[in-house]
Amino acid sequence: DVKANSEFHDGRAVFSERVVTNGNKMRLYGAIGTDGVVKIRPQFKKMEDFKNGVSVVQMPNGKYGIINIHGKFILNPIYSKIEDTLKPGVYEIMNDYKYGIFADGRLIIPVEYSSVDGNDYPFITFDYTHLNVTTGEKWQSILPEWHFMQGTNGVNHNSKYYYKDGTPVKEGDLSNISSKGLKLVSDGSSKKVVLKDTHT
C-alpha cells in the first residue's frame, strides 16, 4: 500500500508517502525491502536508487548526505550537492563552492578545493594536483597512455606508469604488453607460452 518509484536495487526499492509536517503536506521518500516491509521510513525530500549499497539522499532542509541500506548515514547530510561520477561508488561533493571526493565509504578528498574530478578513480584531480589514491603518489599530471595511466612531473620530467586500478606497472612490463593489454607469459614447468590479460 505504498507508491513505489523504482525497481529493487541492493534489496531496496524507493517509495514515497504524503505526510503532514507542521501543518504542511509534503512527499517524503523511504525504502522497502523485497519482503514488502518498510526498511527506511519516509524522511527524505529526495532519494536515489541504491547503488553498491548506498543512496544519495536530500533532507527536508535541502542538505545532502549518503546512507547505507539500513538508513544509517555514512556521509552526514551537511552538503549542498552530491553528484555521481563515471565510476560507481565515487561521488563529488560540494559545500560553499568548495569540492571534495567521497569513495570507498569514506571522505577521500576533504571539501576544501575549487575543483575536483573523480571520473578516473583511483586517479583523482583536485585543483592542480593529481593523486593516485592506491599508492598516495601525487603528480602534476596523470594521463591515459595505452591501457595504462602515466603520472608525470614537468619540473624533473620523471614519470611512472600504473594499471587502471592504480597499482604500479613493473619495470619491463611496458615493453612486453601489447596495446590491448595482453602479455606473453611462460608457465615455467611445461615451457608453454600463453597470452595473459594483464588486468585479470
PDB file of C-alpha atoms in Angstrom:
ATOM      1  CA  ASP A   1       0.000   0.000   0.000  1.00  0.00           C
ATOM      2  CA  VAL A   2       2.798   2.420  -0.873  1.00  0.00           C
ATOM      3  CA  LYS A   3       3.669   4.281  -4.061  1.00  0.00           C
ATOM      4  CA  ALA A   4       6.818   2.640  -5.394  1.00  0.00           C
ATOM      5  CA  ASN A   5       9.016   4.890  -7.513  1.00  0.00           C
ATOM      6  CA  SER A   6      11.751   2.477  -8.530  1.00  0.00           C
ATOM      7  CA  GLU A   7      12.828  -1.110  -9.020  1.00  0.00           C
ATOM      8  CA  PHE A   8      14.682  -3.078  -6.349  1.00  0.00           C
ATOM      9  CA  HIS A   9      18.402  -2.384  -6.049  1.00  0.00           C
ATOM     10  CA  ASP A  10      20.510  -3.958  -3.303  1.00  0.00           C
ATOM     11  CA  GLY A  11      17.284  -5.371  -1.847  1.00  0.00           C
ATOM     12  CA  ARG A  12      15.650  -1.957  -1.522  1.00  0.00           C
ATOM     13  CA  ALA A  13      13.059  -0.039  -3.565  1.00  0.00           C
ATOM     14  CA  VAL A  14      12.424   3.674  -3.058  1.00  0.00           C
ATOM     15  CA  PHE A  15       8.854   4.677  -2.254  1.00  0.00           C
ATOM     16  CA  SER A  16       7.117   7.885  -1.243  1.00  0.00           C
ATOM     17  CA  GLU A  17       4.316   8.914   1.063  1.00  0.00           C
ATOM     18  CA  ARG A  18       2.466  12.181   1.562  1.00  0.00           C
ATOM     19  CA  VAL A  19       2.956  13.326   5.125  1.00  0.00           C
ATOM     20  CA  VAL A  20       1.893  16.360   7.111  1.00  0.00           C
ATOM     21  CA  THR A  21       4.708  18.177   8.922  1.00  0.00           C
ATOM     22  CA  ASN A  22       3.961  21.340  10.919  1.00  0.00           C
ATOM     23  CA  GLY A  23       0.694  21.683   9.023  1.00  0.00           C
ATOM     24  CA  ASN A  24       2.395  21.382   5.613  1.00  0.00           C
ATOM     25  CA  LYS A  25       1.807  18.494   3.226  1.00  0.00           C
ATOM     26  CA  MET A  26       4.935  17.148   1.592  1.00  0.00           C
ATOM     27  CA  ARG A  27       6.077  13.972  -0.145  1.00  0.00           C
ATOM     28  CA  LEU A  28       8.881  12.166   1.644  1.00  0.00           C
ATOM     29  CA  TYR A  29      10.873   9.156   0.455  1.00  0.00           C
ATOM     30  CA  GLY A  30      11.965   5.947   2.136  1.00  0.00           C
ATOM     31  CA  ALA A  31      12.708   2.345   1.127  1.00  0.00           C
ATOM     32  CA  ILE A  32      11.015  -1.034   1.380  1.00  0.00           C
ATOM     33  CA  GLY A  33      12.671  -4.450   1.323  1.00  0.00           C
ATOM     34  CA  THR A  34      11.882  -7.317  -1.035  1.00  0.00           C
ATOM     35  CA  ASP A  35       9.611  -8.685   1.712  1.00  0.00           C
ATOM     36  CA  GLY A  36       7.418  -5.568   1.358  1.00  0.00           C
ATOM     37  CA  VAL A  37       8.332  -4.295   4.818  1.00  0.00           C
ATOM     38  CA  VAL A  38       9.421  -0.667   5.268  1.00  0.00           C
ATOM     39  CA  LYS A  39      13.166  -0.718   5.991  1.00  0.00           C
ATOM     40  CA  ILE A  40      13.777   3.053   5.896  1.00  0.00           C
ATOM     41  CA  ARG A  41      10.866   5.230   6.983  1.00  0.00           C
ATOM     42  CA  PRO A  42       9.899   8.122   4.687  1.00  0.00           C
ATOM     43  CA  GLN A  43      12.029  11.067   5.826  1.00  0.00           C
ATOM     44  CA  PHE A  44      13.888  12.351   2.752  1.00  0.00           C
ATOM     45  CA  LYS A  45      12.920  15.068   0.287  1.00  0.00           C
ATOM     46  CA  LYS A  46      14.783  13.136  -2.443  1.00  0.00           C
ATOM     47  CA  MET A  47      16.282   9.636  -2.507  1.00  0.00           C
ATOM     48  CA  GLU A  48      18.230   7.909  -5.286  1.00  0.00           C
ATOM     49  CA  ASP A  49      18.104   4.196  -6.027  1.00  0.00           C
ATOM     50  CA  PHE A  50      20.703   2.228  -4.079  1.00  0.00           C
ATOM     51  CA  LYS A  51      23.962   1.520  -5.900  1.00  0.00           C
ATOM     52  CA  ASN A  52      26.703  -0.576  -4.318  1.00  0.00           C
ATOM     53  CA  GLY A  53      24.804  -0.475  -1.031  1.00  0.00           C
ATOM     54  CA  VAL A  54      24.447   3.316  -0.750  1.00  0.00           C
ATOM     55  CA  SER A  55      21.939   6.013  -1.704  1.00  0.00           C
ATOM     56  CA  VAL A  56      22.300   9.783  -2.037  1.00  0.00           C
ATOM     57  CA  VAL A  57      19.510  11.491  -0.108  1.00  0.00           C
ATOM     58  CA  GLN A  58      18.308  15.055   0.376  1.00  0.00           C
ATOM     59  CA  MET A  59      16.900  16.143   3.722  1.00  0.00           C
ATOM     60  CA  PRO A  60      13.808  18.382   4.008  1.00  0.00           C
ATOM     61  CA  ASN A  61      16.188  21.278   4.820  1.00  0.00           C
ATOM     62  CA  GLY A  62      17.834  20.830   1.386  1.00  0.00           C
ATOM     63  CA  LYS A  63      21.130  19.320   2.581  1.00  0.00           C
ATOM     64  CA  TYR A  64      22.508  16.103   1.016  1.00  0.00           C
ATOM     65  CA  GLY A  65      24.102  13.023   2.548  1.00  0.00           C
ATOM     66  CA  ILE A  66      24.702   9.335   1.783  1.00  0.00           C
ATOM     67  CA  ILE A  67      23.048   6.414   3.603  1.00  0.00           C
ATOM     68  CA  ASN A  68      23.553   2.645   3.606  1.00  0.00           C
ATOM     69  CA  ILE A  69      20.769   0.078   3.055  1.00  0.00           C
ATOM     70  CA  HIS A  70      19.879   0.256   6.765  1.00  0.00           C
ATOM     71  CA  GLY A  71      19.272   4.010   6.594  1.00  0.00           C
ATOM     72  CA  LYS A  72      22.417   4.913   8.556  1.00  0.00           C
ATOM     73  CA  PHE A  73      24.385   7.913   7.323  1.00  0.00           C
ATOM     74  CA  ILE A  74      27.861   7.115   6.060  1.00  0.00           C
ATOM     75  CA  LEU A  75      28.236  10.735   4.925  1.00  0.00           C
ATOM     76  CA  ASN A  76      26.388  13.204   7.142  1.00  0.00           C
ATOM     77  CA  PRO A  77      23.707  15.384   5.488  1.00  0.00           C
ATOM     78  CA  ILE A  78      25.589  18.685   5.602  1.00  0.00           C
ATOM     79  CA  TYR A  79      26.401  19.176   1.901  1.00  0.00           C
ATOM     80  CA  SER A  80      24.760  21.433  -0.674  1.00  0.00           C
ATOM     81  CA  LYS A  81      25.323  18.978  -3.543  1.00  0.00           C
ATOM     82  CA  ILE A  82      26.439  15.373  -4.175  1.00  0.00           C
ATOM     83  CA  GLU A  83      26.943  14.092  -7.729  1.00  0.00           C
ATOM     84  CA  ASP A  84      27.781  10.692  -9.226  1.00  0.00           C
ATOM     85  CA  THR A  85      30.951  10.311 -11.262  1.00  0.00           C
ATOM     86  CA  LEU A  86      31.563   7.867 -14.118  1.00  0.00           C
ATOM     87  CA  LYS A  87      32.907   5.406 -11.513  1.00  0.00           C
ATOM     88  CA  PRO A  88      30.191   3.687  -9.429  1.00  0.00           C
ATOM     89  CA  GLY A  89      30.511   4.483  -5.723  1.00  0.00           C
ATOM     90  CA  VAL A  90      32.595   7.619  -6.309  1.00  0.00           C
ATOM     91  CA  TYR A  91      30.910  10.952  -5.599  1.00  0.00           C
ATOM     92  CA  GLU A  92      31.874  14.593  -5.993  1.00  0.00           C
ATOM     93  CA  ILE A  93      30.547  16.569  -3.021  1.00  0.00           C
ATOM     94  CA  MET A  94      30.133  20.315  -2.624  1.00  0.00           C
ATOM     95  CA  ASN A  95      29.621  22.878   0.127  1.00  0.00           C
ATOM     96  CA  ASP A  96      30.000  26.657  -0.086  1.00  0.00           C
ATOM     97  CA  TYR A  97      31.568  26.385  -3.564  1.00  0.00           C
ATOM     98  CA  LYS A  98      34.272  24.030  -2.282  1.00  0.00           C
ATOM     99  CA  TYR A  99      34.544  20.443  -3.533  1.00  0.00           C
ATOM    100  CA  GLY A 100      35.720  17.049  -2.288  1.00  0.00           C
ATOM    101  CA  ILE A 101      35.563  13.338  -3.168  1.00  0.00           C
ATOM    102  CA  PHE A 102      33.723  10.556  -1.316  1.00  0.00           C
ATOM    103  CA  ALA A 103      34.626   6.968  -2.315  1.00  0.00           C
ATOM    104  CA  ASP A 104      35.091   3.528  -0.762  1.00  0.00           C
ATOM    105  CA  GLY A 105      32.802   4.568   2.102  1.00  0.00           C
ATOM    106  CA  ARG A 106      34.992   7.470   3.232  1.00  0.00           C
ATOM    107  CA  LEU A 107      35.907  11.060   2.508  1.00  0.00           C
ATOM    108  CA  ILE A 108      38.961  10.715   0.238  1.00  0.00           C
ATOM    109  CA  ILE A 109      39.440  14.407  -0.524  1.00  0.00           C
ATOM    110  CA  PRO A 110      38.083  16.925   2.040  1.00  0.00           C
ATOM    111  CA  VAL A 111      35.688  19.620   0.858  1.00  0.00           C
ATOM    112  CA  GLU A 112      38.400  22.280   0.505  1.00  0.00           C
ATOM    113  CA  TYR A 113      39.132  22.632  -3.205  1.00  0.00           C
ATOM    114  CA  SER A 114      37.852  24.817  -6.034  1.00  0.00           C
ATOM    115  CA  SER A 115      37.562  21.819  -8.399  1.00  0.00           C
ATOM    116  CA  VAL A 116      37.693  18.021  -8.255  1.00  0.00           C
ATOM    117  CA  ASP A 117      37.393  15.178 -10.768  1.00  0.00           C
ATOM    118  CA  GLY A 118      36.858  11.569  -9.700  1.00  0.00           C
ATOM    119  CA  ASN A 119      35.881  10.089 -13.084  1.00  0.00           C
ATOM    120  CA  ASP A 120      39.167   8.142 -13.393  1.00  0.00           C
ATOM    121  CA  TYR A 121      39.173   6.892  -9.785  1.00  0.00           C
ATOM    122  CA  PRO A 122      41.509   5.790  -8.178  1.00  0.00           C
ATOM    123  CA  PHE A 123      43.162   8.672 -10.040  1.00  0.00           C
ATOM    124  CA  ILE A 124      41.757  11.963  -8.702  1.00  0.00           C
ATOM    125  CA  THR A 125      42.338  15.540  -9.754  1.00  0.00           C
ATOM    126  CA  PHE A 126      41.806  18.351  -7.259  1.00  0.00           C
ATOM    127  CA  ASP A 127      42.794  21.918  -8.150  1.00  0.00           C
ATOM    128  CA  TYR A 128      46.185  21.419  -9.851  1.00  0.00           C
ATOM    129  CA  THR A 129      47.143  18.192  -8.087  1.00  0.00           C
ATOM    130  CA  HIS A 130      46.753  14.669  -9.486  1.00  0.00           C
ATOM    131  CA  LEU A 131      46.618  11.870  -6.921  1.00  0.00           C
ATOM    132  CA  ASN A 132      46.822   8.099  -7.238  1.00  0.00           C
ATOM    133  CA  VAL A 133      44.676   7.065  -4.253  1.00  0.00           C
ATOM    134  CA  THR A 134      46.009   3.480  -4.362  1.00  0.00           C
ATOM    135  CA  THR A 135      49.639   4.491  -3.765  1.00  0.00           C
ATOM    136  CA  GLY A 136      49.227   8.013  -2.357  1.00  0.00           C
ATOM    137  CA  GLU A 137      51.575   9.443  -5.012  1.00  0.00           C
ATOM    138  CA  LYS A 138      50.948  12.945  -6.364  1.00  0.00           C
ATOM    139  CA  TRP A 139      51.812  14.168  -9.865  1.00  0.00           C
ATOM    140  CA  GLN A 140      51.491  17.313 -11.936  1.00  0.00           C
ATOM    141  CA  SER A 141      49.521  15.263 -14.462  1.00  0.00           C
ATOM    142  CA  ILE A 142      48.142  11.740 -14.785  1.00  0.00           C
ATOM    143  CA  LEU A 143      47.018  10.848 -18.299  1.00  0.00           C
ATOM    144  CA  PRO A 144      45.921   7.690 -20.152  1.00  0.00           C
ATOM    145  CA  GLU A 145      48.738   6.035 -22.106  1.00  0.00           C
ATOM    146  CA  TRP A 146      47.600   2.886 -23.981  1.00  0.00           C
ATOM    147  CA  HIS A 147      45.767   0.880 -21.322  1.00  0.00           C
ATOM    148  CA  PHE A 148      47.923   2.409 -18.560  1.00  0.00           C
ATOM    149  CA  MET A 149      47.865   5.713 -16.704  1.00  0.00           C
ATOM    150  CA  GLN A 150      51.071   7.771 -16.717  1.00  0.00           C
ATOM    151  CA  GLY A 151      51.956  10.109 -13.857  1.00  0.00           C
ATOM    152  CA  THR A 152      54.369  12.893 -14.835  1.00  0.00           C
ATOM    153  CA  ASN A 153      56.121  15.786 -13.122  1.00  0.00           C
ATOM    154  CA  GLY A 154      57.094  18.580 -15.503  1.00  0.00           C
ATOM    155  CA  VAL A 155      59.916  20.008 -13.403  1.00  0.00           C
ATOM    156  CA  ASN A 156      62.231  16.998 -13.399  1.00  0.00           C
ATOM    157  CA  HIS A 157      60.389  15.128 -16.186  1.00  0.00           C
ATOM    158  CA  ASN A 158      60.193  11.936 -14.136  1.00  0.00           C
ATOM    159  CA  SER A 159      57.208   9.676 -14.752  1.00  0.00           C
ATOM    160  CA  LYS A 160      55.674   6.408 -13.657  1.00  0.00           C
ATOM    161  CA  TYR A 161      53.128   4.041 -15.188  1.00  0.00           C
ATOM    162  CA  TYR A 162      50.127   2.497 -13.426  1.00  0.00           C
ATOM    163  CA  TYR A 163      47.484  -0.053 -14.258  1.00  0.00           C
ATOM    164  CA  LYS A 164      43.917   1.319 -14.262  1.00  0.00           C
ATOM    165  CA  ASP A 165      43.418   0.048 -10.676  1.00  0.00           C
ATOM    166  CA  GLY A 166      46.279   2.303  -9.509  1.00  0.00           C
ATOM    167  CA  THR A 167      48.924  -0.358  -8.930  1.00  0.00           C
ATOM    168  CA  PRO A 168      52.365   0.428 -10.400  1.00  0.00           C
ATOM    169  CA  VAL A 169      53.458  -1.286 -13.610  1.00  0.00           C
ATOM    170  CA  LYS A 170      56.539  -3.431 -13.005  1.00  0.00           C
ATOM    171  CA  GLU A 171      59.722  -2.488 -14.789  1.00  0.00           C
ATOM    172  CA  GLY A 172      59.900  -4.220 -18.159  1.00  0.00           C
ATOM    173  CA  ASP A 173      56.145  -4.800 -18.425  1.00  0.00           C
ATOM    174  CA  LEU A 174      55.612  -1.808 -20.696  1.00  0.00           C
ATOM    175  CA  SER A 175      57.702  -3.272 -23.498  1.00  0.00           C
ATOM    176  CA  ASN A 176      56.147  -6.726 -23.110  1.00  0.00           C
ATOM    177  CA  ILE A 177      52.477  -5.740 -23.021  1.00  0.00           C
ATOM    178  CA  SER A 178      50.503  -5.124 -26.190  1.00  0.00           C
ATOM    179  CA  SER A 179      48.262  -2.109 -26.736  1.00  0.00           C
ATOM    180  CA  LYS A 180      45.303  -4.419 -25.962  1.00  0.00           C
ATOM    181  CA  GLY A 181      46.664  -5.309 -22.521  1.00  0.00           C
ATOM    182  CA  LEU A 182      47.962  -8.790 -23.410  1.00  0.00           C
ATOM    183  CA  LYS A 183      51.277 -10.199 -22.231  1.00  0.00           C
ATOM    184  CA  LEU A 184      53.228 -13.303 -23.250  1.00  0.00           C
ATOM    185  CA  VAL A 185      53.729 -15.499 -20.184  1.00  0.00           C
ATOM    186  CA  SER A 186      55.573 -18.800 -19.748  1.00  0.00           C
ATOM    187  CA  ASP A 187      54.126 -21.160 -17.149  1.00  0.00           C
ATOM    188  CA  GLY A 188      57.648 -22.273 -16.231  1.00  0.00           C
ATOM    189  CA  SER A 189      57.124 -26.023 -15.858  1.00  0.00           C
ATOM    190  CA  SER A 190      55.955 -27.133 -19.300  1.00  0.00           C
ATOM    191  CA  LYS A 191      57.645 -24.238 -21.135  1.00  0.00           C
ATOM    192  CA  LYS A 192      54.304 -23.499 -22.802  1.00  0.00           C
ATOM    193  CA  VAL A 193      53.640 -19.860 -23.605  1.00  0.00           C
ATOM    194  CA  VAL A 194      50.227 -18.262 -23.199  1.00  0.00           C
ATOM    195  CA  LEU A 195      48.651 -14.828 -23.666  1.00  0.00           C
ATOM    196  CA  LYS A 196      47.516 -13.319 -20.375  1.00  0.00           C
ATOM    197  CA  ASP A 197      45.151 -10.412 -19.821  1.00  0.00           C
ATOM    198  CA  THR A 198      47.182  -8.141 -17.551  1.00  0.00           C
ATOM    199  CA  HIS A 199      44.055  -6.705 -15.933  1.00  0.00           C
ATOM    200  CA  THR A 200      42.798 -10.078 -14.727  1.00  0.00           C
TER     201      THR A 200
END
